[in-house]
Coordinates of C-alpha atoms in Angstrom, one line a residue:
M161 CA 10.7 13.6 -22.8
K162 CA 9.5 14.4 -19.3
T163 CA 6.3 16.3 -18.5
H164 CA 6.1 18.0 -15.1
T165 CA 2.8 20.0 -15.4
S166 CA -0.5 18.4 -14.5
Q167 CA -2.8 17.6 -17.3
L168 CA -6.5 18.6 -17.6
W169 CA -8.5 15.8 -16.0
T170 CA -12.0 14.9 -15.1
V171 CA -13.3 13.7 -11.7
F172 CA -16.7 12.0 -11.5
H173 CA -18.2 12.4 -8.0
S174 CA -21.1 10.0 -7.9
S175 CA -20.1 8.3 -4.7
L176 CA -21.4 6.3 -1.7
L177 CA -22.0 8.7 1.2
L178 CA -22.0 7.0 4.6
V179 CA -24.4 8.7 7.0
G180 CA -25.4 7.4 10.4
S181 CA -26.2 3.7 9.9
C182 CA -27.4 4.1 6.3
V183 CA -25.6 3.6 3.0
A184 CA -26.8 6.0 0.4
A185 CA -25.8 5.6 -3.2
F186 CA -26.2 7.9 -6.2
T187 CA -26.7 5.5 -9.1
P188 CA -27.6 6.3 -12.7
A189 CA -31.0 4.9 -13.9
G190 CA -30.7 1.3 -14.9
A191 CA -27.3 0.7 -13.2
Q192 CA -26.7 -1.6 -10.3
A193 CA -26.1 0.2 -7.0
S194 CA -22.7 -0.1 -5.4
T195 CA -22.7 -1.4 -1.8
I196 CA -20.3 -1.3 1.1
T197 CA -20.8 -3.2 4.4
A198 CA -18.7 -3.8 7.5
V199 CA -18.0 -7.5 7.9
H200 CA -15.9 -7.3 11.1
T201 CA -15.3 -4.7 13.8
F202 CA -12.0 -4.8 15.7
P203 CA -11.6 -3.7 19.3
S204 CA -10.4 0.0 19.6
S205 CA -7.0 -1.2 20.8
I206 CA -6.3 -2.9 17.4
A207 CA -4.4 -1.1 14.6
P208 CA -5.0 -2.8 11.2
G209 CA -2.0 -1.1 9.6
K210 CA -1.2 -0.6 5.9
T211 CA -1.2 -4.3 4.9
S212 CA -4.0 -5.5 2.7
L213 CA -5.8 -8.8 3.2
V214 CA -4.5 -11.8 1.2
L215 CA -6.6 -14.3 -0.6
G216 CA -5.5 -17.8 0.3
D217 CA -5.5 -20.9 -1.9
D218 CA -8.3 -22.2 0.4
G219 CA -10.6 -19.3 -0.6
D220 CA -10.3 -17.6 2.9
Y221 CA -8.9 -14.2 3.5
Y222 CA -5.9 -13.6 5.8
G223 CA -4.5 -10.5 7.4
V224 CA -2.4 -9.0 10.1
T225 CA -2.8 -6.2 12.7
R226 CA 0.2 -4.1 13.7
A227 CA -1.0 -3.8 17.3
G228 CA -3.2 -5.8 19.6
G229 CA -2.9 -9.5 20.5
E230 CA -1.8 -10.8 23.9
S231 CA 1.5 -8.9 23.8
Y232 CA 0.2 -5.9 21.9
S233 CA 2.7 -6.8 19.2
G234 CA 0.3 -7.7 16.4
S235 CA -1.8 -10.7 15.4
F236 CA -2.6 -12.9 12.4
Y237 CA -6.2 -13.7 11.5
R238 CA -8.5 -15.5 9.0
L239 CA -11.8 -14.2 7.6
T240 CA -14.0 -16.6 5.7
S241 CA -16.1 -15.5 2.7
G242 CA -19.1 -16.0 5.0
G243 CA -17.8 -13.5 7.5
T244 CA -16.4 -15.7 10.2
F245 CA -13.4 -14.1 11.9
T246 CA -10.7 -16.1 13.8
E247 CA -7.5 -14.9 15.4
L248 CA -4.9 -17.6 14.6
M249 CA -1.7 -16.3 16.4
H250 CA -0.2 -13.4 18.3
W251 CA 3.3 -12.1 18.0
S252 CA 5.2 -11.8 21.3
G253 CA 8.4 -10.0 20.6
P254 CA 11.1 -12.7 20.3
D255 CA 9.2 -14.1 17.3
G256 CA 8.7 -10.6 15.8
A257 CA 6.5 -7.6 16.5
Y258 CA 4.4 -5.1 14.5
P259 CA 3.9 -7.0 11.2
D260 CA 4.2 -4.6 8.2
S261 CA 3.7 -6.8 5.1
L262 CA 1.9 -10.0 4.1
I263 CA 2.0 -11.7 0.7
K264 CA 1.1 -15.1 -0.7
G265 CA 4.1 -17.0 -2.1
S266 CA 4.1 -19.2 -5.2
D267 CA 4.1 -22.2 -2.9
G268 CA 0.7 -21.2 -1.4
N269 CA 2.2 -20.2 2.0
L270 CA 2.1 -16.7 3.4
Y271 CA 5.2 -14.6 3.9
G272 CA 5.8 -11.2 5.5
T273 CA 7.9 -8.9 7.7
T274 CA 7.7 -7.5 11.1
E275 CA 9.0 -4.0 11.8
G276 CA 10.5 -5.0 15.2
G277 CA 11.1 -7.9 17.5
G278 CA 13.0 -11.0 16.6
Y279 CA 16.3 -12.2 18.1
Y280 CA 18.0 -8.8 17.8
G281 CA 14.9 -6.6 18.1
Y282 CA 15.2 -5.1 14.6
G283 CA 12.6 -7.0 12.7
T284 CA 12.1 -10.3 10.9
V285 CA 11.0 -12.0 7.7
F286 CA 8.6 -14.8 8.4
Q287 CA 6.6 -17.7 6.8
M288 CA 3.1 -18.2 8.0
L289 CA 1.0 -21.3 7.3
T290 CA -2.8 -20.7 7.1
D291 CA -3.3 -22.5 10.4
G292 CA -1.2 -19.8 12.2
T293 CA 2.1 -21.8 12.4
L294 CA 4.9 -19.2 12.3
T295 CA 8.5 -19.8 11.1
V296 CA 11.0 -16.9 11.5
L297 CA 13.2 -17.0 8.4
M298 CA 15.5 -14.0 9.1
D299 CA 16.3 -11.9 12.1
F300 CA 17.8 -8.5 11.3
T301 CA 20.7 -7.3 13.3
G302 CA 20.3 -3.5 12.7
G303 CA 23.7 -3.2 11.1
G304 CA 24.7 -3.7 7.5
D305 CA 21.7 -5.8 6.8
G306 CA 19.4 -3.0 7.9
Y307 CA 16.5 -2.7 10.3
H308 CA 12.7 -2.4 10.2
P309 CA 12.1 -4.6 7.0
D310 CA 9.0 -4.0 4.9
N311 CA 7.7 -4.2 1.3
L312 CA 8.3 -7.9 0.8
V313 CA 7.8 -9.2 -2.8
E314 CA 8.6 -12.5 -4.5
G315 CA 10.8 -12.9 -7.6
S316 CA 10.4 -15.3 -10.5
S317 CA 12.5 -18.1 -9.0
G318 CA 11.0 -18.2 -5.5
E319 CA 13.4 -15.7 -4.0
F320 CA 12.1 -12.7 -1.9
Y321 CA 13.1 -9.1 -2.0
G322 CA 12.3 -6.3 0.5
T323 CA 13.5 -3.0 1.9
T324 CA 14.7 -1.8 5.3
E325 CA 13.9 1.6 6.7
G326 CA 17.4 2.2 8.0
G327 CA 20.8 0.6 8.4
G328 CA 23.1 -0.5 5.5
D329 CA 26.3 1.2 4.5
Y330 CA 25.0 4.8 4.9
G331 CA 22.3 4.2 7.5
D332 CA 19.6 5.2 5.1
G333 CA 18.1 1.7 4.4
T334 CA 18.6 -1.1 2.0
V335 CA 17.1 -3.4 -0.6
F336 CA 17.7 -7.1 0.3
E337 CA 17.3 -10.5 -1.3
L338 CA 16.4 -13.6 0.6
D339 CA 17.2 -16.7 -1.5
D340 CA 15.3 -20.0 -1.4
F341 CA 17.8 -21.2 1.3
Y342 CA 16.8 -18.1 3.4
S343 CA 20.2 -16.6 3.1
L344 CA 20.1 -12.8 3.0
T345 CA 22.1 -10.5 0.6
T346 CA 22.0 -6.8 0.8
L347 CA 21.6 -5.8 -2.8
R348 CA 21.8 -2.0 -2.3
S349 CA 22.3 0.5 0.5
F350 CA 20.5 3.8 0.0
D351 CA 22.5 7.0 0.1
A352 CA 20.1 9.8 1.2
S353 CA 21.6 12.5 -0.9
V354 CA 21.7 10.5 -4.1
T355 CA 19.2 7.6 -4.2
G356 CA 16.9 8.7 -1.3
R357 CA 16.0 7.3 2.0
L358 CA 13.0 5.7 3.8
P359 CA 12.1 3.3 1.0
N360 CA 8.4 2.7 1.1
S361 CA 7.4 0.6 -1.8
L362 CA 8.9 -2.2 -4.0
I363 CA 7.6 -4.3 -6.9
Y364 CA 9.1 -7.1 -8.9
A365 CA 8.4 -6.1 -12.5
S366 CA 7.9 -8.1 -15.7
D367 CA 11.4 -7.2 -16.9
G368 CA 12.9 -8.9 -13.9
N369 CA 14.0 -5.7 -12.3
L370 CA 12.8 -4.1 -9.0
Y371 CA 11.1 -0.7 -9.0
G372 CA 10.4 1.3 -5.9
T373 CA 10.1 4.7 -4.3
T374 CA 11.8 6.5 -1.4
Y375 CA 9.8 8.9 0.7
V376 CA 12.4 11.6 1.1
G377 CA 16.0 12.2 0.2
G378 CA 17.5 12.5 -3.2
T379 CA 18.8 15.7 -4.8
Y380 CA 15.8 17.8 -3.7
N381 CA 15.0 15.8 -0.5
S382 CA 11.5 15.0 -1.8
G383 CA 12.0 11.4 -2.6
T384 CA 12.9 9.3 -5.7
V385 CA 11.6 6.7 -8.1
Y386 CA 14.2 4.1 -8.9
C387 CA 15.0 0.8 -10.8
L388 CA 17.3 -1.8 -9.3
D389 CA 18.5 -4.9 -11.2
P390 CA 19.1 -8.3 -9.5
W391 CA 22.8 -7.5 -9.1
G392 CA 22.2 -4.3 -7.1
H393 CA 22.8 -1.7 -9.9
I394 CA 20.5 1.2 -9.3
V395 CA 19.2 3.9 -11.7
V396 CA 17.2 6.8 -10.2
L397 CA 14.4 7.4 -12.7
E398 CA 13.1 10.6 -11.1
Q399 CA 14.3 13.0 -8.4
L400 CA 11.1 14.6 -7.1
G401 CA 10.8 18.2 -6.0
Q402 CA 12.8 19.8 -8.8
Y403 CA 10.0 21.8 -10.3
A404 CA 8.8 23.7 -7.2
F405 CA 7.1 20.5 -6.1
Y406 CA 4.6 20.6 -9.1
D407 CA 6.2 17.3 -10.1
G408 CA 5.1 15.9 -6.7
A409 CA 6.9 15.0 -3.5
N410 CA 7.1 12.1 -1.1
P411 CA 6.1 9.2 -3.4
M412 CA 4.2 6.5 -1.6
C413 CA 3.8 3.6 -4.0
I414 CA 4.3 2.3 -7.5
M415 CA 2.7 -0.5 -9.5
E416 CA 3.0 -2.0 -13.0
K417 CA -0.3 -1.8 -14.9
E418 CA 1.1 -3.2 -18.1
P419 CA 4.6 -4.5 -19.0
G420 CA 6.9 -1.5 -18.7
K421 CA 4.2 0.9 -17.8
F422 CA 4.0 2.1 -14.2
I423 CA 1.6 4.2 -12.2
G424 CA 2.4 5.7 -8.8
L425 CA 1.0 8.1 -6.2
T426 CA 2.7 10.8 -4.1
S427 CA 1.4 12.3 -0.8
G428 CA 2.9 15.7 -1.3
G429 CA 3.5 18.3 -4.0
G430 CA 1.3 18.9 -7.0
S431 CA -0.8 22.0 -7.6
Y432 CA -2.5 21.8 -4.2
G433 CA 0.3 20.3 -2.1
R434 CA -1.6 17.1 -1.5
G435 CA 0.0 14.8 -3.9
L436 CA -0.7 13.5 -7.4
V437 CA -0.8 10.5 -9.8
F438 CA 2.3 9.9 -11.9
T439 CA 3.3 7.5 -14.6
Y440 CA 6.6 6.2 -15.8
T441 CA 7.2 4.7 -19.2
E442 CA 10.4 4.3 -21.3
D443 CA 9.1 6.5 -24.1
L444 CA 7.7 9.4 -22.0
G445 CA 9.7 9.1 -18.8
Y446 CA 8.0 10.5 -15.6
V447 CA 4.7 12.4 -16.3
T448 CA 2.2 13.8 -13.8
W449 CA -1.5 13.6 -14.4
I450 CA -3.9 14.1 -11.5
D451 CA -3.5 16.4 -8.5
F452 CA -5.2 15.5 -5.2
Y453 CA -6.8 18.2 -3.1
T454 CA -8.8 18.7 0.0
G455 CA -12.3 18.9 -1.3
E456 CA -14.7 16.0 -1.6
Y457 CA -13.5 14.8 -5.0
T458 CA -10.3 12.8 -4.7
G459 CA -9.1 12.5 -1.1
Y460 CA -5.4 12.4 -0.4
A461 CA -2.6 10.8 1.6
P462 CA -2.5 7.4 -0.1
F463 CA -0.6 4.7 1.9
S464 CA -0.8 1.9 -0.6
S465 CA -0.9 1.1 -4.3
P466 CA -4.1 0.7 -6.2
I467 CA -4.9 -2.8 -7.4
L468 CA -5.6 -3.9 -11.0
A469 CA -9.1 -5.5 -11.0
S470 CA -10.3 -8.1 -13.6
N471 CA -12.3 -5.3 -15.3
G472 CA -9.1 -3.4 -16.1
S473 CA -9.7 -0.6 -13.7
L474 CA -7.6 0.4 -10.7
Y475 CA -9.1 0.6 -7.3
G476 CA -7.5 2.0 -4.2
T477 CA -8.0 4.1 -1.0
M478 CA -7.0 7.5 0.3
S479 CA -6.6 7.8 4.1
T480 CA -7.7 11.4 4.4
G481 CA -9.9 13.9 2.5
G482 CA -13.2 13.4 0.8
Y483 CA -16.5 14.5 2.3
S484 CA -17.3 13.6 5.9
P485 CA -19.5 15.5 8.4
S486 CA -17.6 13.8 11.2
D487 CA -14.0 14.3 10.1
V488 CA -12.5 17.8 9.8
D489 CA -10.1 16.8 7.1
G490 CA -12.3 14.1 5.6
G491 CA -12.5 10.5 6.5
G492 CA -10.7 9.2 3.3
T493 CA -12.0 7.8 0.1
L494 CA -12.2 4.7 -2.1
Y495 CA -11.6 5.5 -5.7
R496 CA -11.6 3.9 -9.2
M497 CA -9.0 5.1 -11.8
E498 CA -9.0 4.2 -15.4
F499 CA -5.8 4.8 -17.4
D500 CA -5.3 3.8 -21.0
F501 CA -1.6 3.8 -22.0
S502 CA -2.5 3.4 -25.7
N503 CA -3.8 7.0 -25.9
Y504 CA -3.0 8.3 -22.3
S505 CA -6.7 8.9 -21.5
Y506 CA -7.9 8.5 -17.9
N507 CA -10.7 9.0 -15.5
F508 CA -10.7 9.3 -11.7
T509 CA -13.9 8.5 -9.8
T510 CA -14.5 8.8 -6.1
L511 CA -16.8 5.8 -5.1
V512 CA -16.9 6.0 -1.3
N513 CA -16.5 8.8 1.2
F514 CA -15.6 7.3 4.6
N515 CA -17.1 8.8 7.7
S516 CA -16.0 8.1 11.3
A517 CA -19.5 8.2 12.6
G518 CA -20.8 5.8 9.9
P519 CA -21.0 2.0 10.0
I520 CA -17.8 1.5 8.0
G521 CA -15.5 3.9 9.8
A522 CA -12.8 6.1 8.3
A523 CA -9.1 6.5 7.7
P524 CA -8.3 3.5 5.4
S525 CA -4.6 3.1 5.2
A526 CA -4.4 -0.4 3.7
G527 CA -4.9 -1.4 0.1
L528 CA -7.8 -3.4 -1.3
M529 CA -8.0 -7.1 -1.9
D530 CA -9.9 -8.5 -4.9
D531 CA -11.7 -11.7 -4.1
G532 CA -12.0 -12.7 -7.7
A533 CA -15.8 -12.7 -7.5
G534 CA -16.4 -8.9 -8.0
H535 CA -15.9 -7.8 -4.4
F536 CA -13.1 -5.8 -2.7
Y537 CA -12.1 -6.1 0.9
G538 CA -10.3 -3.4 2.9
T539 CA -9.8 -2.0 6.4
T540 CA -10.5 1.3 8.1
G541 CA -8.4 2.6 11.0
N542 CA -8.8 4.0 14.5
T543 CA -10.5 7.3 14.9
S544 CA -11.5 9.4 17.9
I545 CA -15.1 8.1 17.6
G546 CA -14.8 4.8 15.8
S547 CA -13.1 1.4 15.9
P548 CA -11.3 -0.1 12.9
K549 CA -13.3 -2.4 10.6
I550 CA -13.0 -4.8 7.7
F551 CA -15.3 -3.8 4.9
K552 CA -16.6 -5.4 1.7
F553 CA -17.2 -3.2 -1.3
T554 CA -19.1 -4.3 -4.4
P555 CA -18.8 -1.8 -7.3

């Protein structure tokens, strides 16, 4: 069974409102106030990008910027829990440019992709030690292996998977595997009219398969949700846009909350044209739940998946929308979402309204990082009146 109409839902708007240099919180009596603070301010020339920080085995936090550095090709940095920021290396072009993803591998080292640069100029897969030592593992040629790699994830045996924005058999992107000898295999080439194009998210699920989304393409040119097995066989789980876009359009991300139970976000479609929350399960298929809209309640334009916190709730960011006196379309939001698959109950709560003129900034495009001690770290972007920042949020 598939449901394509949004359900009745409840939004709680008791959020942090950033005004000037103050942090104001609306907090029920007896409850602890949430706090958000800026722990580092980047120069205005820096673009933090959509990659969340990564918690290292040493307890420090690591991240990349898409721009900046000596060659303006991106940088790799460390942030300690005490707030000390250190740039550890800069990309120069031949070793890659414009890093797009960063993850921690099972061996404790960091791995990621660059959109461009490398030997052929079409992007790389890299290994990064926490001291800033870089090793390029794969240079993309721009042909059958694709170009502009992204969305790196690790499999159960130490292999890595990722997507490319273009290239492959049809020019519409690929899913690739990089084995533990760093040999690349193209598992699947996307065909825009069938499986979609512009793949923009990928996860390695508990069943050993890969699940992901494409931003556009498919039967209705509004994107797809798909499942890919380790041998490259693909099943399109949903062709978005077939119900006058009330089923959503342009999916941005997908994550597995419980084994076999997936939650994703779109940036288009829905009742207000601003996107929605969907779930996919074997018993119900694809179901839509929460519609985003332009008011101060939800925010919209998510660029990253929410994360599952130790308290069982999901936390994430929207890059636009929400209430902001300094941003015409809103400065973005930080939200909490609770979803119980046992009875399909849910709540969506806006916790933070970002504001370009405030001390935290606006336009968060990266996901959040849970430090394991009850705090979340994220970044805000460049705006016309503010520089990007790293922030710390305590619910």
